PDB file of C-alpha atoms and ligand atoms in Angstrom:
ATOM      1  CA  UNK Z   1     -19.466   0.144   3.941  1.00 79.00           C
ATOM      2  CA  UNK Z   2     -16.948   2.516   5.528  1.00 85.00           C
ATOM      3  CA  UNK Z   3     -18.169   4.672   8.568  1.00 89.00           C
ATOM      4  CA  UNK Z   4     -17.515   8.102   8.577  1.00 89.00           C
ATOM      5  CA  UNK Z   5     -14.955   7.884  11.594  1.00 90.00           C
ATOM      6  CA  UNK Z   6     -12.661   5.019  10.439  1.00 96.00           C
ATOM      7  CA  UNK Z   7     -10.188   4.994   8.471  1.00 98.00           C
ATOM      8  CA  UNK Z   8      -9.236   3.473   5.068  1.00 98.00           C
ATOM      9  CA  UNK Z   9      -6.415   2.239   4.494  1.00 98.00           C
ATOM     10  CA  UNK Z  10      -5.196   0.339   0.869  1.00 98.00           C
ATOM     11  CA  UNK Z  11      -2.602  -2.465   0.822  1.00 98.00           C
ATOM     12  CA  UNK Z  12      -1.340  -4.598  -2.057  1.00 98.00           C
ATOM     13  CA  UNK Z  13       1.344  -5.138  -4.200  1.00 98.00           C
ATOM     14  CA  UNK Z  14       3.485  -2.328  -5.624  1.00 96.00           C
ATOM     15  CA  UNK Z  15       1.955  -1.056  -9.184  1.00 94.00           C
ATOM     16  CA  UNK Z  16      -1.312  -2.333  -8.111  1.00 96.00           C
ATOM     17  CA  UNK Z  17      -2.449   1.202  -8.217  1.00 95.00           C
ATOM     18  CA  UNK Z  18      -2.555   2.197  -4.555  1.00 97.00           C
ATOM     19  CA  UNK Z  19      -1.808   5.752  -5.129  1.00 96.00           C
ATOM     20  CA  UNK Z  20      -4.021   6.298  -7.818  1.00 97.00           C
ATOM     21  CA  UNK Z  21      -7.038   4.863  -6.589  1.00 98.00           C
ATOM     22  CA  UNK Z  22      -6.434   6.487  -2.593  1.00 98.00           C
ATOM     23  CA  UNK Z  23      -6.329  10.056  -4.602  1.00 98.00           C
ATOM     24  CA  UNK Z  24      -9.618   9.687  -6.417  1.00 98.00           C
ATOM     25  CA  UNK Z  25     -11.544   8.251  -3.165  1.00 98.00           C
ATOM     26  CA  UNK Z  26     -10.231  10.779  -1.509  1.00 98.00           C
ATOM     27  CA  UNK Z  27     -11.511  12.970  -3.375  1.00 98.00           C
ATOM     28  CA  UNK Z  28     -15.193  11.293  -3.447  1.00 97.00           C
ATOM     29  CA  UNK Z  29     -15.483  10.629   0.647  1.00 96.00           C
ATOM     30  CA  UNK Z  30     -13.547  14.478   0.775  1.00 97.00           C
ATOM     31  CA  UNK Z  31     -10.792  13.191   2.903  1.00 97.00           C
ATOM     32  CA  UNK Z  32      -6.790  13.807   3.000  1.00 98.00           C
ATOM     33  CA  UNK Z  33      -4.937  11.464   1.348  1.00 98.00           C
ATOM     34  CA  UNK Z  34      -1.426   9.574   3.101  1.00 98.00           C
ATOM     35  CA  UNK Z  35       0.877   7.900   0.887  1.00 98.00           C
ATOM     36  CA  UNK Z  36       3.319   6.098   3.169  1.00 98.00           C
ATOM     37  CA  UNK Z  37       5.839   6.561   0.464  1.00 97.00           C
ATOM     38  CA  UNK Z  38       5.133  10.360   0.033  1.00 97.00           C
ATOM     39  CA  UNK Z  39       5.089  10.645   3.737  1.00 98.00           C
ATOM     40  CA  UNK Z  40       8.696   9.337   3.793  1.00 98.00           C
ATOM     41  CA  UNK Z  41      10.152  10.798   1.092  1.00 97.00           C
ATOM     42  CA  UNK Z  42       8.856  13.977   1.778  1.00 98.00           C
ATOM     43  CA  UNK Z  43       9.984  13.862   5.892  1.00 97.00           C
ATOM     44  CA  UNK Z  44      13.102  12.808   5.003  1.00 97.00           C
ATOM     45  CA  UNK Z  45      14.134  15.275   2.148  1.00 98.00           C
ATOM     46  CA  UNK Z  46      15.382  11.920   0.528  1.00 97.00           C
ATOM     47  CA  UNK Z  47      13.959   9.655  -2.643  1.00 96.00           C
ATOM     48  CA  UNK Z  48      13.462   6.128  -1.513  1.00 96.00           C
ATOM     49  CA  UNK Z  49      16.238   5.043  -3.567  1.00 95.00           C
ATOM     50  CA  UNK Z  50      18.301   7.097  -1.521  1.00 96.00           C
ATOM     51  CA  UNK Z  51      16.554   5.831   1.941  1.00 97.00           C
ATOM     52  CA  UNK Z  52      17.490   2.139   0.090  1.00 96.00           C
ATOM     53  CA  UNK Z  53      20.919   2.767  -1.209  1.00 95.00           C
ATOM     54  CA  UNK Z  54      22.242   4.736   2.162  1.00 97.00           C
ATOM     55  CA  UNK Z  55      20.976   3.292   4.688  1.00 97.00           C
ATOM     56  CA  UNK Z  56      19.414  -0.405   3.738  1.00 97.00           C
ATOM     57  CA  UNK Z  57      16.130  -1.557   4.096  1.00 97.00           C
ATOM     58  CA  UNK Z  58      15.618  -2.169   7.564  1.00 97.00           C
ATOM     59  CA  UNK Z  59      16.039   1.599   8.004  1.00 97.00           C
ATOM     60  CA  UNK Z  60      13.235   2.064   5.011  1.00 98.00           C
ATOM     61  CA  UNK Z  61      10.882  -0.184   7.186  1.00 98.00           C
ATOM     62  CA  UNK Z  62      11.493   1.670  10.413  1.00 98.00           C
ATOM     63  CA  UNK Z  63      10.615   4.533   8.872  1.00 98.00           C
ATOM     64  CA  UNK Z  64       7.270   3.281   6.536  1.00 98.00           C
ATOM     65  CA  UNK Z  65       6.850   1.715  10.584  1.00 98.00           C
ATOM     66  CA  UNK Z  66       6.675   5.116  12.134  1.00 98.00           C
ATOM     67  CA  UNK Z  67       4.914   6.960   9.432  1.00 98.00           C
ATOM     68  CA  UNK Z  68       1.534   4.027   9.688  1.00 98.00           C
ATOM     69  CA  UNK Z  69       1.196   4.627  12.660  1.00 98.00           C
ATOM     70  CA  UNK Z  70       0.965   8.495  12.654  1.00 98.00           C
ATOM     71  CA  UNK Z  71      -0.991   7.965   9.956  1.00 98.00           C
ATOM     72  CA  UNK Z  72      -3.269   5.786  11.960  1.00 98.00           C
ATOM     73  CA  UNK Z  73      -3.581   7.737  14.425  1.00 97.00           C
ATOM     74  CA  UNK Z  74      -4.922  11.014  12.765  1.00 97.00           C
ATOM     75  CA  UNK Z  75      -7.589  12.470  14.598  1.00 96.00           C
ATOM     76  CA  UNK Z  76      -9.725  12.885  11.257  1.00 97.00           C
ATOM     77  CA  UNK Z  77     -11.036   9.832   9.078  1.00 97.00           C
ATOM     78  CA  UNK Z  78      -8.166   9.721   6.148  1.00 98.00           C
ATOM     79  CA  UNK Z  79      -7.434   7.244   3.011  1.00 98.00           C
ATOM     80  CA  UNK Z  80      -3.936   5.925   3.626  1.00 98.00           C
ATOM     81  CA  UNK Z  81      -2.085   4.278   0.451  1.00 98.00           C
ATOM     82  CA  UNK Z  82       0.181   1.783   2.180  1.00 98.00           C
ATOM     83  CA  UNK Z  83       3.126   0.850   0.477  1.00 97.00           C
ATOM     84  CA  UNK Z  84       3.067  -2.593  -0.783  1.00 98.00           C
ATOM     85  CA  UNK Z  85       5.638  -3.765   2.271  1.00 98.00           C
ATOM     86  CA  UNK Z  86       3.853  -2.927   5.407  1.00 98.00           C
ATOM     87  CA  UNK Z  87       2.337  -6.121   5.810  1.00 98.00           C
ATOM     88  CA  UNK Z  88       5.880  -7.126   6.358  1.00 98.00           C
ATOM     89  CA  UNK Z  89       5.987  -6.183  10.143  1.00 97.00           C
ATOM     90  CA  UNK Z  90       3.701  -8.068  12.373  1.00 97.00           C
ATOM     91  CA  UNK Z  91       3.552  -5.354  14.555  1.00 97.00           C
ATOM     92  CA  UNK Z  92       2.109  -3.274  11.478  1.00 98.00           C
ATOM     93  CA  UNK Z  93      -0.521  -5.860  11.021  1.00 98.00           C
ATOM     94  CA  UNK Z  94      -1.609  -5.740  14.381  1.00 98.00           C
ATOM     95  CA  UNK Z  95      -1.823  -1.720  14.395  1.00 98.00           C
ATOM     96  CA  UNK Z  96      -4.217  -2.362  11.310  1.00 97.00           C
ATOM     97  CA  UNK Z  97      -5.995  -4.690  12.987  1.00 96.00           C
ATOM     98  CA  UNK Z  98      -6.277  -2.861  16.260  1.00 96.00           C
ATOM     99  CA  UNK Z  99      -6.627   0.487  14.849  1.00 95.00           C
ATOM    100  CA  UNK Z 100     -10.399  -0.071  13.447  1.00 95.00           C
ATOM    101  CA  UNK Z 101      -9.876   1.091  10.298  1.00 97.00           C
ATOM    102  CA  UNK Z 102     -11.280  -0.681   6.559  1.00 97.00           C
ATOM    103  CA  UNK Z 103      -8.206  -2.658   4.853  1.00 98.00           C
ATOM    104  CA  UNK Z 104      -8.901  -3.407   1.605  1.00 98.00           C
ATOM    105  CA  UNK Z 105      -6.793  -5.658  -0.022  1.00 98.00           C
ATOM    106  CA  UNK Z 106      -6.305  -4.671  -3.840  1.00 98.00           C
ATOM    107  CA  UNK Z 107      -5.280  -7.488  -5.624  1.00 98.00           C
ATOM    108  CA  UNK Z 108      -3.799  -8.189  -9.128  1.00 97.00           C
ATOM    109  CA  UNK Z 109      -2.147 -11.189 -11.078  1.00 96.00           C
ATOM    110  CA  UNK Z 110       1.415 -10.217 -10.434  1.00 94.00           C
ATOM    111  CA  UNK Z 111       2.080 -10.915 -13.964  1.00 92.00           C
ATOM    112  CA  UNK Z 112      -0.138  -7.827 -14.721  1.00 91.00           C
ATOM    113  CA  UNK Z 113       2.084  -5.266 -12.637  1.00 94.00           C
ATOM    114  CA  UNK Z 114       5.755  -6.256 -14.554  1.00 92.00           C
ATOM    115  CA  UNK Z 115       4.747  -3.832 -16.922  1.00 87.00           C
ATOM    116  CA  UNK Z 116       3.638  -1.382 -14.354  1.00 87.00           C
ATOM    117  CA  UNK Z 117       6.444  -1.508 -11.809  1.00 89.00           C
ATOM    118  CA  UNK Z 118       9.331  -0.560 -14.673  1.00 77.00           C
ATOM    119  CA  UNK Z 119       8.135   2.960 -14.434  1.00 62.00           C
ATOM    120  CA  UNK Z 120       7.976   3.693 -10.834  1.00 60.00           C
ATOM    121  CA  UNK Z 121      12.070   4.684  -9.781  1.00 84.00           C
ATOM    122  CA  UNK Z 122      10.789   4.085  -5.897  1.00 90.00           C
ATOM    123  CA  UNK Z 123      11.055   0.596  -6.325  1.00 93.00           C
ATOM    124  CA  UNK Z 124      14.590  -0.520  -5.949  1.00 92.00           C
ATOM    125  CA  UNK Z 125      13.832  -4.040  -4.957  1.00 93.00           C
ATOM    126  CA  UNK Z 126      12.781  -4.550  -8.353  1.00 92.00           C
ATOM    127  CA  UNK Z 127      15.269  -3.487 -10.518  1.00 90.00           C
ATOM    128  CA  UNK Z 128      16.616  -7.183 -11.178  1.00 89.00           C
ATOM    129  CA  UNK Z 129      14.158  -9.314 -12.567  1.00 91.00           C
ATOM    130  CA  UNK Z 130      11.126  -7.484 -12.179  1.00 92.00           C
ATOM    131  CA  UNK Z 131       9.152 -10.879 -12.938  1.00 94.00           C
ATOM    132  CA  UNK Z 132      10.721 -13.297 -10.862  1.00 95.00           C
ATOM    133  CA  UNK Z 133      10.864 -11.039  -8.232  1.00 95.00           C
ATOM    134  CA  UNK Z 134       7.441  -9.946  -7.757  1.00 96.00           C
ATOM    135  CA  UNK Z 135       6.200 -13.853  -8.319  1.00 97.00           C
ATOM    136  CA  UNK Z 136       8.248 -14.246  -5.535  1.00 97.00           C
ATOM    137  CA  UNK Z 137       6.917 -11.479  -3.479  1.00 97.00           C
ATOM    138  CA  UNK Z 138       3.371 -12.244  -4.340  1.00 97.00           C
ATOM    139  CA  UNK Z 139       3.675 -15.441  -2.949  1.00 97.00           C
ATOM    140  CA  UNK Z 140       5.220 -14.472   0.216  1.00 97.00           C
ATOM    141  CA  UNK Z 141       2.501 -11.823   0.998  1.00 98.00           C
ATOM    142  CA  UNK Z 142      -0.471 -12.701  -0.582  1.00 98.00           C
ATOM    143  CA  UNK Z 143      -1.170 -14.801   2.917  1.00 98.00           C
ATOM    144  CA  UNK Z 144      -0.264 -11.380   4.920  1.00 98.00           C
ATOM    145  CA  UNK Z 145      -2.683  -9.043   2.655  1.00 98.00           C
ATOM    146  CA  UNK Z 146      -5.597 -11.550   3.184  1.00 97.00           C
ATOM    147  CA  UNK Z 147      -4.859 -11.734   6.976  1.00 97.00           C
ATOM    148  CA  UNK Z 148      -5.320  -7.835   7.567  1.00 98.00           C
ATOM    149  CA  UNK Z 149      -7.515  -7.007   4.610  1.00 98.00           C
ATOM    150  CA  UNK Z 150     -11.361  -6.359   5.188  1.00 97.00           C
ATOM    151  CA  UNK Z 151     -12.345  -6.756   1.640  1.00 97.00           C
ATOM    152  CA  UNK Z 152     -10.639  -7.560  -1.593  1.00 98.00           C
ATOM    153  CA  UNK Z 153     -10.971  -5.751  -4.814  1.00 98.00           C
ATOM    154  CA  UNK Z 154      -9.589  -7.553  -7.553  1.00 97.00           C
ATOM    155  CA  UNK Z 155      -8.026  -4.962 -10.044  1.00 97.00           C
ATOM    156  CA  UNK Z 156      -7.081  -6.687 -13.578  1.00 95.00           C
ATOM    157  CA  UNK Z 157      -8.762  -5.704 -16.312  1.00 93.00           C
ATOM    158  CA  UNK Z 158     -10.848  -2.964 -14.251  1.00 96.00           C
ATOM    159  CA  UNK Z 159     -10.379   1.037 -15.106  1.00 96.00           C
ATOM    160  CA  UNK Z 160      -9.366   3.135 -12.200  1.00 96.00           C
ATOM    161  CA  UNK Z 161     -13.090   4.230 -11.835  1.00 97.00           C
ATOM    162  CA  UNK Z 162     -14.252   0.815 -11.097  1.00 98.00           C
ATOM    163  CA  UNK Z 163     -11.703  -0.264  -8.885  1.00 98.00           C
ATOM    164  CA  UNK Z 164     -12.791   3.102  -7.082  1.00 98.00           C
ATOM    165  CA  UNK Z 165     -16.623   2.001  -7.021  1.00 97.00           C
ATOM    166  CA  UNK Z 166     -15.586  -1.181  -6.033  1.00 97.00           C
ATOM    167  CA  UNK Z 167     -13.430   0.224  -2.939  1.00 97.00           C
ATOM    168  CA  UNK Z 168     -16.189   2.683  -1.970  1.00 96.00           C
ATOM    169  CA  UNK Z 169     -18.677  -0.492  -1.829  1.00 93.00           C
TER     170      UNK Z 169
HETATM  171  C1  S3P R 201       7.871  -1.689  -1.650  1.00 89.29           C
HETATM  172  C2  S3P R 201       6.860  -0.975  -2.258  1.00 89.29           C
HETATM  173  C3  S3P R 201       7.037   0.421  -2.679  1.00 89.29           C
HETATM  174  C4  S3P R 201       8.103   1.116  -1.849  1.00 89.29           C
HETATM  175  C5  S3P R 201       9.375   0.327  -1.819  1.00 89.29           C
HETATM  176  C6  S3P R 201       9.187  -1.095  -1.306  1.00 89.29           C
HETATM  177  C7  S3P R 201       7.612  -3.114  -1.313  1.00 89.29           C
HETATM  178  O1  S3P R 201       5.798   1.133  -2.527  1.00 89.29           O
HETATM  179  O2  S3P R 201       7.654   1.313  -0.540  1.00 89.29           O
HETATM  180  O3  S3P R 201       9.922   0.283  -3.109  1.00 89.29           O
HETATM  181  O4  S3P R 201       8.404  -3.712  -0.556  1.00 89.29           O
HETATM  182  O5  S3P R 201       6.591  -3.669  -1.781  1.00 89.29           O
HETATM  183  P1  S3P R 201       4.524   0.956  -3.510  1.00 89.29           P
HETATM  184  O6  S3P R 201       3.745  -0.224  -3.024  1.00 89.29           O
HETATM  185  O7  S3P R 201       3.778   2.223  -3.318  1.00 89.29           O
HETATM  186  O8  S3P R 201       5.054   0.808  -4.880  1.00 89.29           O
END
């Protein structure tokens, strides 16, 4: 169970349905919502494609860097959807780890989120061979996620409102 003083933060592949699911149990515990992307995007005045395109991805992960760890550091308990790269950085995974807050890890089949990811224009990285690409991906972080993740929710074939019941659990 989360306490009412920590945080909680979401990790997991892109399309997994971070955003979604942070919104509606933010809602439930009544706490602000911080979507690393959003954060950016709105900070910046820029789309990520633009952060991407302009000025490369290392500048993108400074950035999704900087905005974590304001985020973990709000004074108030908040739900943070973290995009699907944070567990990149080490020194991400150790401000998860040291910052107290629940990780929960929500996990899909990557073959489930090909579908899902062709909608979402934030996601340059995927615009050649979405499949491949997020196989690839999967198998690189899948070992990250576990190591900073609290609990894992596995999301195929679950609605939205059970993956939320699940998270709150
Ligand atoms: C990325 C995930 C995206 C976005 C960017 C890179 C990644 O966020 O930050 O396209 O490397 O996994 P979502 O996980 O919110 O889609």
């Amino acid at each position: 169970m989360i306490r009412p003083d920590q945080h909680l933060v979401l990790v997991g592949m892109m399309g997994v349905g971070k955003t979604t699911v942070a919104r509606v149990v933010g809602e439930r515990l009544d706490r602000p919502v911080l979507d690393t992307d959003l954060v950016i995007e709105a900070r910046t005045g820029r789309t990520l494609r633009e952060i991407f395109a302009d000025d490369g991805e290392s500048a993108f992960r400074a950035l999704e860097a900087e905005v974590l760890r304001e985020a973990l550091a709000s004074p108030e308990p908040v739900v943070i959807a973290a995009a699907g790269g944070v567990v990149l950085g080490e020194r991400n995974r150790v401000a998860l780890r040291d910052s107290g807050a629940r990780v929960v890890w929500l996990c899909a089949d990557p073959a489930t989120l090909v579908e899902r990811v062709k909608s979402g224009g934030h996601r340059p990285l995927v615009d050649e061979d979405p499949a491949g690409t997020l196989q690839r991906m999967f198998e690189q972080r899948e070992p990250l996620y576990r190591d900073v993740a609290d609990a894992i929710v596995l999301v195929d074939h679950r609605s939205v409102s059970e993956v939320v019941e699940a998270v709150l659990r």
